[in-house]
């Protein structure tokens, strides 16, 4: 049995501009939308629970969309399914 895949659907900065992995975040921050994508043989998640981390900090419970205030520069956002 395959586990469902977590998909980051979009990332936008505070001005509403779509971000790609190589973009630099504005100082106001960014918002990430994510969801569970079921694989053909995946277990369906009725109420998926997520944990998120920004810039190698500890994982904490989160939900989509998730907004962070960030300084200028590149950032690493990670989301995982925990249920």
mmCIF file of N, CA and C in Angstrom, residues 16 22 24 27-28 30 39 41 43 58 67:
data_model
loop_
_atom_site.group_PDB
_atom_site.id
_atom_site.type_symbol
_atom_site.label_atom_id
_atom_site.label_comp_id
_atom_site.label_asym_id
_atom_site.label_seq_id
_atom_site.Cartn_x
_atom_site.Cartn_y
_atom_site.Cartn_z
ATOM 1 N N UNK A 16 0.971 38.807 -3.768
ATOM 2 C CA UNK A 16 0.180 37.919 -4.614
ATOM 3 C C UNK A 16 0.937 37.333 -5.781
ATOM 4 N N UNK A 22 13.245 28.904 -6.868
ATOM 5 C CA UNK A 22 14.448 29.737 -6.901
ATOM 6 C C UNK A 22 14.195 31.205 -6.578
ATOM 7 N N UNK A 24 13.321 34.702 -4.508
ATOM 8 C CA UNK A 24 13.693 35.297 -3.231
ATOM 9 C C UNK A 24 12.433 35.919 -2.637
ATOM 10 N N UNK A 27 10.243 40.793 2.155
ATOM 11 C CA UNK A 27 10.280 40.804 3.616
ATOM 12 C C UNK A 27 8.913 40.609 4.270
ATOM 13 N N UNK A 28 7.835 40.775 3.544
ATOM 14 C CA UNK A 28 6.520 40.618 4.136
ATOM 15 C C UNK A 28 6.129 39.157 4.316
ATOM 16 N N UNK A 30 5.304 34.933 2.858
ATOM 17 C CA UNK A 30 4.728 34.114 1.808
ATOM 18 C C UNK A 30 3.673 33.170 2.363
ATOM 19 N N UNK A 39 -2.607 8.371 -4.297
ATOM 20 C CA UNK A 39 -2.049 7.537 -5.355
ATOM 21 C C UNK A 39 -3.078 6.453 -5.695
ATOM 22 N N UNK A 41 -3.131 3.281 -5.315
ATOM 23 C CA UNK A 41 -3.338 2.291 -4.262
ATOM 24 C C UNK A 41 -3.147 2.893 -2.873
ATOM 25 N N UNK A 43 -3.952 4.853 0.708
ATOM 26 C CA UNK A 43 -4.990 4.933 1.722
ATOM 27 C C UNK A 43 -5.560 6.340 1.670
ATOM 28 N N UNK A 58 12.004 23.262 13.834
ATOM 29 C CA UNK A 58 11.196 22.112 14.244
ATOM 30 C C UNK A 58 9.859 22.087 13.512
ATOM 31 N N UNK A 67 0.854 30.713 6.276
ATOM 32 C CA UNK A 67 1.539 31.974 5.981
ATOM 33 C C UNK A 67 2.654 32.199 6.985
#
